PDB file of C-alpha atoms and ligand atoms in Angstrom:
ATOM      1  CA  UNK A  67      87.750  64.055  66.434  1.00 48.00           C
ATOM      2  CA  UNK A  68      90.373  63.465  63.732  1.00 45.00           C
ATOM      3  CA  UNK A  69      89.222  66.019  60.966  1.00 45.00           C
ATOM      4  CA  UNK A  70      91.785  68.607  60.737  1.00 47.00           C
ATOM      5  CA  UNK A  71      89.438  70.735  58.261  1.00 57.00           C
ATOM      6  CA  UNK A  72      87.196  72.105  60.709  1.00 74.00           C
ATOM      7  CA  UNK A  73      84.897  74.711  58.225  1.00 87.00           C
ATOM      8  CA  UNK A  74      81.246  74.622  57.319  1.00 89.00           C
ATOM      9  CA  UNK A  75      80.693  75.662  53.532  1.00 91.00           C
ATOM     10  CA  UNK A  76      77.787  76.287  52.020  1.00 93.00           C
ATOM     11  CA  UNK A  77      78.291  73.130  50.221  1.00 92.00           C
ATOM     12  CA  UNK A  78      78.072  71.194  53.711  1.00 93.00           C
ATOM     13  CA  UNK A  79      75.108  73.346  55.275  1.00 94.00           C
ATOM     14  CA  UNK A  80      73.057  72.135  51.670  1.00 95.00           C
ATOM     15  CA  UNK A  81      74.250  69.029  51.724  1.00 95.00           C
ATOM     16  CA  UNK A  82      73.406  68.516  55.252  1.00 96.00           C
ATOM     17  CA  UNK A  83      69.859  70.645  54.646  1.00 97.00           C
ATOM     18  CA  UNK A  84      68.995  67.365  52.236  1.00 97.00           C
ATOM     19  CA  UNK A  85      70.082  64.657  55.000  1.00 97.00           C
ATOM     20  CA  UNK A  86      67.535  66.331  57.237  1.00 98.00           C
ATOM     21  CA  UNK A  87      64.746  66.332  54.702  1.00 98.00           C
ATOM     22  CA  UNK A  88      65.993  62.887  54.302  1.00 98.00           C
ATOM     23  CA  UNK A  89      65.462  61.678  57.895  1.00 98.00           C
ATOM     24  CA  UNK A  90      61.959  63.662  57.717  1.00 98.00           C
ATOM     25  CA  UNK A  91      61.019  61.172  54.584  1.00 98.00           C
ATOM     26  CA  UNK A  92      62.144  58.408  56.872  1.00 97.00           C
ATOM     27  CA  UNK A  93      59.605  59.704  59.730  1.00 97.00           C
ATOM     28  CA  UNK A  94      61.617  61.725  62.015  1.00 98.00           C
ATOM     29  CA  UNK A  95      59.294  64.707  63.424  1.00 98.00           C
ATOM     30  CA  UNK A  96      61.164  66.075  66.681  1.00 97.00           C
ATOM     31  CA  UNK A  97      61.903  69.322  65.234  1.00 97.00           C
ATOM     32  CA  UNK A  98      64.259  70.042  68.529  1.00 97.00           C
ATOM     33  CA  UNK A  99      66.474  66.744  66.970  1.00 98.00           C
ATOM     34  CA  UNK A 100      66.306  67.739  62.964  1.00 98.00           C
ATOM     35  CA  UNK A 101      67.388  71.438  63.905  1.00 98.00           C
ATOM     36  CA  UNK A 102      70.548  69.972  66.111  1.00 97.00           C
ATOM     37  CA  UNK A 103      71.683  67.929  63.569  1.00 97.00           C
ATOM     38  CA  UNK A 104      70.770  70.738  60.992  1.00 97.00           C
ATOM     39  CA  UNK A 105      73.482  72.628  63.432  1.00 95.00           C
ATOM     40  CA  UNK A 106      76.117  70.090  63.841  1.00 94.00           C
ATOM     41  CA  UNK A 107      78.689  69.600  61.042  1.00 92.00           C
ATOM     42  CA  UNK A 108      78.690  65.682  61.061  1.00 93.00           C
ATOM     43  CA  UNK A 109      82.124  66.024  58.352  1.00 92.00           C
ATOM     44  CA  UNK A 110      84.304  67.316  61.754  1.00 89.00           C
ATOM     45  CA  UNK A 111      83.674  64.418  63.288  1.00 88.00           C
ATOM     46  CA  UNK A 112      84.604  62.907  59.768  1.00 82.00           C
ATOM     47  CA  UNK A 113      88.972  62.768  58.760  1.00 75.00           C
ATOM     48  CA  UNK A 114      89.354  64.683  55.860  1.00 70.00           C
ATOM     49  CA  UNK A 115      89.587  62.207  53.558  1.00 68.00           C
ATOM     50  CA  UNK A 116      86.408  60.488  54.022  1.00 74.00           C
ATOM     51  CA  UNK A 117      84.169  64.229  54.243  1.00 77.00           C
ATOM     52  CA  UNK A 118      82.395  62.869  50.720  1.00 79.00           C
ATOM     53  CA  UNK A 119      80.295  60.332  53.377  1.00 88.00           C
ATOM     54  CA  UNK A 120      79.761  63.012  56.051  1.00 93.00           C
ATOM     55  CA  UNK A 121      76.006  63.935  54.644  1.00 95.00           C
ATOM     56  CA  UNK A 122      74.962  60.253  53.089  1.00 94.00           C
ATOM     57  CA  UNK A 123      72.493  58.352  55.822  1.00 95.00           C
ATOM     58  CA  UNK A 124      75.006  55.945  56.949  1.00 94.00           C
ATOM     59  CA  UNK A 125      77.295  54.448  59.038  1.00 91.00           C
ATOM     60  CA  UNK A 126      81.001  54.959  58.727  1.00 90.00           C
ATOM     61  CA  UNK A 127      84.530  53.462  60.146  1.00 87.00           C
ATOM     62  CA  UNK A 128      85.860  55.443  62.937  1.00 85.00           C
ATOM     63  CA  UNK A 129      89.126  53.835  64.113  1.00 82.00           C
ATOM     64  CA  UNK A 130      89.596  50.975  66.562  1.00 81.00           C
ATOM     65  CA  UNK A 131      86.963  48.699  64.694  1.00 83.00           C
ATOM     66  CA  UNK A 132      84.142  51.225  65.623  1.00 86.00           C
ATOM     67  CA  UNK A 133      81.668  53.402  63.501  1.00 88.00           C
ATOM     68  CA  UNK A 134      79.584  56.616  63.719  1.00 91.00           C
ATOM     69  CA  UNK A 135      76.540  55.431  63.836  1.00 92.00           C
ATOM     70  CA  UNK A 136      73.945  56.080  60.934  1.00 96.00           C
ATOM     71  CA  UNK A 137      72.447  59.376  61.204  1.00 98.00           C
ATOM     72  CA  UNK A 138      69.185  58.028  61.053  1.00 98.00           C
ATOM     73  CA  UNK A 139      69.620  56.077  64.196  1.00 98.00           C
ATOM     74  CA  UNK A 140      71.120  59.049  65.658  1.00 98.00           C
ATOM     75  CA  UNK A 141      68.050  60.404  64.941  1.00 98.00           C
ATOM     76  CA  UNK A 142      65.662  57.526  66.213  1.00 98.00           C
ATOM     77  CA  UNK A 143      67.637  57.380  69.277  1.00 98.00           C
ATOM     78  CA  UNK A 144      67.690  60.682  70.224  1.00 98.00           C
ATOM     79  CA  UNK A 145      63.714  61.421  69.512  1.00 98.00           C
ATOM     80  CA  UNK A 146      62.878  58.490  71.488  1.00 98.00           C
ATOM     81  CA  UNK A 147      64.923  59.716  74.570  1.00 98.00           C
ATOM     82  CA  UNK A 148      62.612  62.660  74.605  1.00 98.00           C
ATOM     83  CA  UNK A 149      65.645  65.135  75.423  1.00 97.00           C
ATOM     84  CA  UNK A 150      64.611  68.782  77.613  1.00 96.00           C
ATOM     85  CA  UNK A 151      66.836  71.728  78.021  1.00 95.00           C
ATOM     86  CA  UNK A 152      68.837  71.542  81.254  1.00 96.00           C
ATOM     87  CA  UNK A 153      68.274  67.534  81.490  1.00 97.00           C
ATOM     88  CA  UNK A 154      71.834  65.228  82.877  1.00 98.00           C
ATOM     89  CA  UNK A 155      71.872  62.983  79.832  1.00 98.00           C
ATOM     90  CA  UNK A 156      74.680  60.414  80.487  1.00 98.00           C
ATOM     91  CA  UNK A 157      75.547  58.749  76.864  1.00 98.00           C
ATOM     92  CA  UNK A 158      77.237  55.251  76.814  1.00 98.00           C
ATOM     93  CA  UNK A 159      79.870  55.426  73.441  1.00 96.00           C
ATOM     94  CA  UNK A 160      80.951  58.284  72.973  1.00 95.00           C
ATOM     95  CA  UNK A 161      82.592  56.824  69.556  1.00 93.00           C
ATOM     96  CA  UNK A 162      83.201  59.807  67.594  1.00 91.00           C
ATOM     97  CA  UNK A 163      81.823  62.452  70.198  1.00 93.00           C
ATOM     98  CA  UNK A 164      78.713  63.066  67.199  1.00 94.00           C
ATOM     99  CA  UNK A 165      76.007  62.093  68.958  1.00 96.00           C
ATOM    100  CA  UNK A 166      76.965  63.960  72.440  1.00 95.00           C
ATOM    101  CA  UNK A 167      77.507  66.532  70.146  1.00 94.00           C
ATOM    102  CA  UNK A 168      73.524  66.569  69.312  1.00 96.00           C
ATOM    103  CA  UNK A 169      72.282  66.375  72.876  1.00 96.00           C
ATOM    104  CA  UNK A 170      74.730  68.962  74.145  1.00 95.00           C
ATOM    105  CA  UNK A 171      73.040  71.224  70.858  1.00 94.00           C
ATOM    106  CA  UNK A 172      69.595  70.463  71.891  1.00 96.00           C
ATOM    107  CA  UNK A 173      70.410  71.521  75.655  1.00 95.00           C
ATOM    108  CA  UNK A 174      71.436  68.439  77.454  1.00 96.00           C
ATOM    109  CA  UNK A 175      74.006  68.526  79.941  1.00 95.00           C
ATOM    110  CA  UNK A 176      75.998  65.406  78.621  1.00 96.00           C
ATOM    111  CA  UNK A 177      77.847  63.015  80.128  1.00 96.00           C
ATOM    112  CA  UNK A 178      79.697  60.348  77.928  1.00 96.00           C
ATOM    113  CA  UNK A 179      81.752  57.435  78.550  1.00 97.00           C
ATOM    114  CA  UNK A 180      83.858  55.341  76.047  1.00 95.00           C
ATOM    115  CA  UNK A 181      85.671  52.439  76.988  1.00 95.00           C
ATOM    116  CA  UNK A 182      88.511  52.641  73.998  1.00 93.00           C
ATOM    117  CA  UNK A 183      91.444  54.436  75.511  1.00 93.00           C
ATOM    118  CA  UNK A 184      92.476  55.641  71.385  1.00 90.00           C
ATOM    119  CA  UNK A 185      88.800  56.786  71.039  1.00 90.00           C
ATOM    120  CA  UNK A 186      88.630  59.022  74.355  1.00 91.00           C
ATOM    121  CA  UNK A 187      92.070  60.809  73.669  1.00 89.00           C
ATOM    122  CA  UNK A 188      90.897  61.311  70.128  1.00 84.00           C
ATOM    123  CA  UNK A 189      87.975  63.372  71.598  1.00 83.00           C
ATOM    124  CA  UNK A 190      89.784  65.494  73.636  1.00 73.00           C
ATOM    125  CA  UNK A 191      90.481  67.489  70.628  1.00 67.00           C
ATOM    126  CA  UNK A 192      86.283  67.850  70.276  1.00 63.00           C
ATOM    127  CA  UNK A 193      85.829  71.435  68.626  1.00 60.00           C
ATOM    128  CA  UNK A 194      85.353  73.592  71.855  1.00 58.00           C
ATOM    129  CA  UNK A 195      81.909  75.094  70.216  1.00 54.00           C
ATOM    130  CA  UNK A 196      80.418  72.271  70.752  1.00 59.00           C
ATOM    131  CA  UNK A 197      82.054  70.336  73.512  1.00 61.00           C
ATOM    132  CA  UNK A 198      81.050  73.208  76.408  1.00 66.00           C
ATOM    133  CA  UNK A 199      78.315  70.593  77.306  1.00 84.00           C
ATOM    134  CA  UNK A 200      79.913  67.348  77.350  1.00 92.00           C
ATOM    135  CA  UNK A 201      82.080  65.948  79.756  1.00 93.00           C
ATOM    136  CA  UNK A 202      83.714  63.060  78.768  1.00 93.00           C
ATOM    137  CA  UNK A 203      84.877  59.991  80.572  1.00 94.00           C
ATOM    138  CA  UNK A 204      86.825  57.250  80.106  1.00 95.00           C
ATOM    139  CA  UNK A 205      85.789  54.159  81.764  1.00 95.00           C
ATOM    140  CA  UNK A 206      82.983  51.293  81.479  1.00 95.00           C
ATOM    141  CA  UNK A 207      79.318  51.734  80.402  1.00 96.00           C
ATOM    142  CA  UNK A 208      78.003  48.985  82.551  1.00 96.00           C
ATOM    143  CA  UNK A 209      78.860  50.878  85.676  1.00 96.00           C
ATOM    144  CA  UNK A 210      77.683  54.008  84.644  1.00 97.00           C
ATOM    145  CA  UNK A 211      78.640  57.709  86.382  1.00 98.00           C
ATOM    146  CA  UNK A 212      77.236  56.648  89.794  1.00 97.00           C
ATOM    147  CA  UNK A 213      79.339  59.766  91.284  1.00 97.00           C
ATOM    148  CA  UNK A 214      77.003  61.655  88.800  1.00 98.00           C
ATOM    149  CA  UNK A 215      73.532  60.171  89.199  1.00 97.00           C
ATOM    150  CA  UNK A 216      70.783  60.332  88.754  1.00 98.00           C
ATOM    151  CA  UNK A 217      70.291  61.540  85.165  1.00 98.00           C
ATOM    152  CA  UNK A 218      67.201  62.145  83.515  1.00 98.00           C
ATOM    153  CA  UNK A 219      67.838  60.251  80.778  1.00 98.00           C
ATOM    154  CA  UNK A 220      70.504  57.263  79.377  1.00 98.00           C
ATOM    155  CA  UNK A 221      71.606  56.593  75.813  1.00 98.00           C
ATOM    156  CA  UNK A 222      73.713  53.208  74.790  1.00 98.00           C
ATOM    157  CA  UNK A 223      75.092  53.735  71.745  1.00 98.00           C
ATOM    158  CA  UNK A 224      76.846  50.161  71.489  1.00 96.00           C
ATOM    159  CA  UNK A 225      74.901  46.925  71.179  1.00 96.00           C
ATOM    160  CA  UNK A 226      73.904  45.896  75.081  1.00 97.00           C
ATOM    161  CA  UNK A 227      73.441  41.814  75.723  1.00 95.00           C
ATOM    162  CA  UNK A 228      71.418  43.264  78.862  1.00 95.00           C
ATOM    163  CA  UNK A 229      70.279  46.403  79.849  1.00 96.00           C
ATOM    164  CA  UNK A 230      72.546  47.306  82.608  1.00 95.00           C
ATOM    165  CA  UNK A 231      70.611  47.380  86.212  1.00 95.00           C
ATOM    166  CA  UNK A 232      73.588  49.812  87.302  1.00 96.00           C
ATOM    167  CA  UNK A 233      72.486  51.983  84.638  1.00 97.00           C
ATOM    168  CA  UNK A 234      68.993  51.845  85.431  1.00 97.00           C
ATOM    169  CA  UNK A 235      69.729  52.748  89.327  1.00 97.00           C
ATOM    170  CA  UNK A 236      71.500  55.952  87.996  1.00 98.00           C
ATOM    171  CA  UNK A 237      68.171  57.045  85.981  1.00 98.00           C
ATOM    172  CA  UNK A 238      65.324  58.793  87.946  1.00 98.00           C
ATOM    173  CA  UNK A 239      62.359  58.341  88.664  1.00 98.00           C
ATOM    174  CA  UNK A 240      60.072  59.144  85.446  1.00 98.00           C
ATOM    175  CA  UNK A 241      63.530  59.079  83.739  1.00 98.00           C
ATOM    176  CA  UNK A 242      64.475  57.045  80.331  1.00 98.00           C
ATOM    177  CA  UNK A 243      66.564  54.793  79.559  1.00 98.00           C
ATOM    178  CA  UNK A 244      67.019  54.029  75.570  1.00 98.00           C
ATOM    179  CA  UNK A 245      69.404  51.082  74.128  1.00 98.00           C
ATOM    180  CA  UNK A 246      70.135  48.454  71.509  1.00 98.00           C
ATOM    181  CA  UNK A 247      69.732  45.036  72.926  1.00 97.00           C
ATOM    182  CA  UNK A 248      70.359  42.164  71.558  1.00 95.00           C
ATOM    183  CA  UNK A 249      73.293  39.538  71.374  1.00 89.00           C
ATOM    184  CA  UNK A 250      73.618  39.155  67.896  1.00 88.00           C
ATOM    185  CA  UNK A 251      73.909  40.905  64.802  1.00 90.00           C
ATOM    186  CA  UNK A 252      70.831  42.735  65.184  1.00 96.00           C
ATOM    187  CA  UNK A 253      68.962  44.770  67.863  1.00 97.00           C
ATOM    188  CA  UNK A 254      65.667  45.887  69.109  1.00 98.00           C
ATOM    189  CA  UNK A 255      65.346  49.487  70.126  1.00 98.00           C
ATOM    190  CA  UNK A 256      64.600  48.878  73.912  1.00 98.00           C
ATOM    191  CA  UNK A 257      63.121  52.365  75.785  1.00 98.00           C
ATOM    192  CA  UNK A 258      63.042  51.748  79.586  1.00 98.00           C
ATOM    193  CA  UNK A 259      61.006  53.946  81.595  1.00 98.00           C
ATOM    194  CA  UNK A 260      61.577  54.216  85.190  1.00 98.00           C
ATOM    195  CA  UNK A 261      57.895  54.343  86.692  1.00 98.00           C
ATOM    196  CA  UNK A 262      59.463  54.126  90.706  1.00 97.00           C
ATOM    197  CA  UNK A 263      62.469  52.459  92.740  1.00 93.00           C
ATOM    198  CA  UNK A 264      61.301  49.300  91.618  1.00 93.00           C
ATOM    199  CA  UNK A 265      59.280  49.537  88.679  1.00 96.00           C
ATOM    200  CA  UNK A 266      60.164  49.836  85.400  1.00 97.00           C
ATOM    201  CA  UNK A 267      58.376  49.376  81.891  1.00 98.00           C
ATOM    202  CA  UNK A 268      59.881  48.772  79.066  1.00 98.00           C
ATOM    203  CA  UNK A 269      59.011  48.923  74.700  1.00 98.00           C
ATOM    204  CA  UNK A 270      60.140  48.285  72.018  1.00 98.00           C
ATOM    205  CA  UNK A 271      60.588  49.899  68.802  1.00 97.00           C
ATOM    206  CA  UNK A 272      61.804  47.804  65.699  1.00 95.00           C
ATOM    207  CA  UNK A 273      65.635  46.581  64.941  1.00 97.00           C
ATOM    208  CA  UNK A 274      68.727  47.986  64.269  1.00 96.00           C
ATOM    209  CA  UNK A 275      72.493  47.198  63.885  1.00 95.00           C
ATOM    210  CA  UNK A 276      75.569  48.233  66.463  1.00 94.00           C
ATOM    211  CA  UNK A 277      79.045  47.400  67.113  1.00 93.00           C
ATOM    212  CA  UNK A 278      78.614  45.258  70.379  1.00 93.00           C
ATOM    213  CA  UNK A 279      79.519  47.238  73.867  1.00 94.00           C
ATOM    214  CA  UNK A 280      82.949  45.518  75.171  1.00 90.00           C
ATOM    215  CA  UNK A 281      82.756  43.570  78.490  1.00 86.00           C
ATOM    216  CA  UNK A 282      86.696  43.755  78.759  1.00 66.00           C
ATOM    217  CA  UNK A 283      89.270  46.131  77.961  1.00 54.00           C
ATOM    218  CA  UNK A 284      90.972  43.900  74.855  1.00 42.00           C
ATOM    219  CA  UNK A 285      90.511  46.606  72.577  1.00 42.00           C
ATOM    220  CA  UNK A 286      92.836  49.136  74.635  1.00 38.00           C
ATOM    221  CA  UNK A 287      95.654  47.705  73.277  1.00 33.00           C
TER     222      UNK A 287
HETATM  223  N1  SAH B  56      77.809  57.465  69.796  1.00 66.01           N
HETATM  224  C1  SAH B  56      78.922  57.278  68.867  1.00 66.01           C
HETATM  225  C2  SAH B  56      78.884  55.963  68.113  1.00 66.01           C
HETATM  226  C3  SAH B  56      78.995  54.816  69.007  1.00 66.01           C
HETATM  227  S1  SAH B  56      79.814  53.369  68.375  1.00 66.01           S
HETATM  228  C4  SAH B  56      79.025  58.425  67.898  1.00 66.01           C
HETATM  229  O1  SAH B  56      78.190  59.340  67.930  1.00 66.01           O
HETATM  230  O2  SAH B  56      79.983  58.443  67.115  1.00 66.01           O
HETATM  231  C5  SAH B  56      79.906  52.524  69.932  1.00 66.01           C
HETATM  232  C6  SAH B  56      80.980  53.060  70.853  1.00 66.01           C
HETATM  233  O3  SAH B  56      80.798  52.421  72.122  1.00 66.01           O
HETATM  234  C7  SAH B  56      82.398  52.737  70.418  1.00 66.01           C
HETATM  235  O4  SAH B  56      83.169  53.900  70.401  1.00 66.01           O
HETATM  236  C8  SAH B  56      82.879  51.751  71.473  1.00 66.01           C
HETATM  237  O5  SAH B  56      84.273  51.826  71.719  1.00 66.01           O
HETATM  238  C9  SAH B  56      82.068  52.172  72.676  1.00 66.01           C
HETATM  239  N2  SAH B  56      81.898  51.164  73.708  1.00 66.01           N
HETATM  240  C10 SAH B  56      81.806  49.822  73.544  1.00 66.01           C
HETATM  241  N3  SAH B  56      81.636  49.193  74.729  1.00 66.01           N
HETATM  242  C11 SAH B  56      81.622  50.174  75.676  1.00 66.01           C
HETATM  243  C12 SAH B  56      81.491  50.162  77.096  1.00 66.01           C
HETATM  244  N4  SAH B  56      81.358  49.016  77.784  1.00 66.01           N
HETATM  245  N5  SAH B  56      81.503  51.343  77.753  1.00 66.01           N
HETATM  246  C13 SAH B  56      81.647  52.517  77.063  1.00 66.01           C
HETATM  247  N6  SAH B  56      81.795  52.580  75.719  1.00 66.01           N
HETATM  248  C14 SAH B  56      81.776  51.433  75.027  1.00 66.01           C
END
């Protein structure tokens, strides 16, 4: 993460305290999600100069044409996924490292992947606190971890054309699978359920906005 300032005043702990009440006005119950992102200072994830956004429910520029996404779709996202304590949650866009940082608080053993080569060796400096759940990866969200399947549940935080049937073979059975699709600007909330080897069911809950998940590596440069 880039922010050098790495302490949590009482300003930020209030500030945050109204974000959460916030995300409970905008219908967010999962009391496991509101308390880890009660816990997790979204301004280190933040550079110092922009801390002012940290606690407002939005989006914001990251580096390499990327954002961290809204908190309120952090939110959606991560109630939907219904996370457990002890569950292998692998994470496609790791971005700023802000939402692994939320399933690693509420117990997940997380496993992320980002494809941008300036985002990944930004994250190596994630605040050891909270990285000593996540293990991060560099490589490409459409193939997954296969070397560290099955997990018990997927997150794509990047707009998906498809849902990935490599990424469904790494979830198991009874496991979920939750990602933006769409090809354009906008897109549904997908949640993919994994019923058996070859069933799977799949909702859909309403439509939101991502930066799209890269099919090539053009961005490394
Ligand atoms: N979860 C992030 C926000 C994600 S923004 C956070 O909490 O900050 C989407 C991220 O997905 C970007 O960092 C982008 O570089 C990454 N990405 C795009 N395509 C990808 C792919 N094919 N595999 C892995 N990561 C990808």
């Amino acid at each position: 993460m880039a922010s050098t300032l790495l302490t949590d005043t009482f300003r930020h702990k209030g500030l945050r305290k109204k974000l959460i009440d916030l995300l409970r006005t905008k219908g967010i119950t999962d009391e496991n999600v509101l308390n880890a992102m009660n816990t997790i200072p979204r301004h280190y994830f933040f550079d110092s100069s922009f801390l002012e956004f940290a606690y407002e429910d939005k989006a914001f520029p990251i580096g390499s044409g990327q954002t961290i996404s809204q908190p309120y779709t952090v939110a959606f996202q991560s109630e939907l996924l219904q996370v457990e304590k002890g569950m292998r949650v692998l994470e496609v866009g790791t971005g700023s490292g802000y939402q692994a940082s939320v399933l690693a608080e509420m117990g997940a053993r997380v496993f992320t992947i980002e494809r941008q080569k300036l985002l990944y060796d930004n994250l190596k400096s994630l605040n050891p606190p909270l990285s000593y759940r996540i293990r991060l990866f560099y490589g490409d969200g459409y193939a997954g971890l296969p070397a560290f399947a099955p997990f018990d549940r997927i997150l794509i935080t990047a707009a998906a054309p498809f849902i990935p049937i490599a990424l469904v073979a790494q979830l198991k059975i009874g496991g979920r699978l939750v990602a933006p699709v769409g090809k354009n600007d906008i897109q549904i909330m997908t949640l993919v359920t994994k019923l058996s080897e070859t069933e799977i069911k799949t909702e859909t809950f309403g439509t939101f906005r991502f930066v799209p998940m890269l099919t090539d590596k053009a961005q490394d440069l």
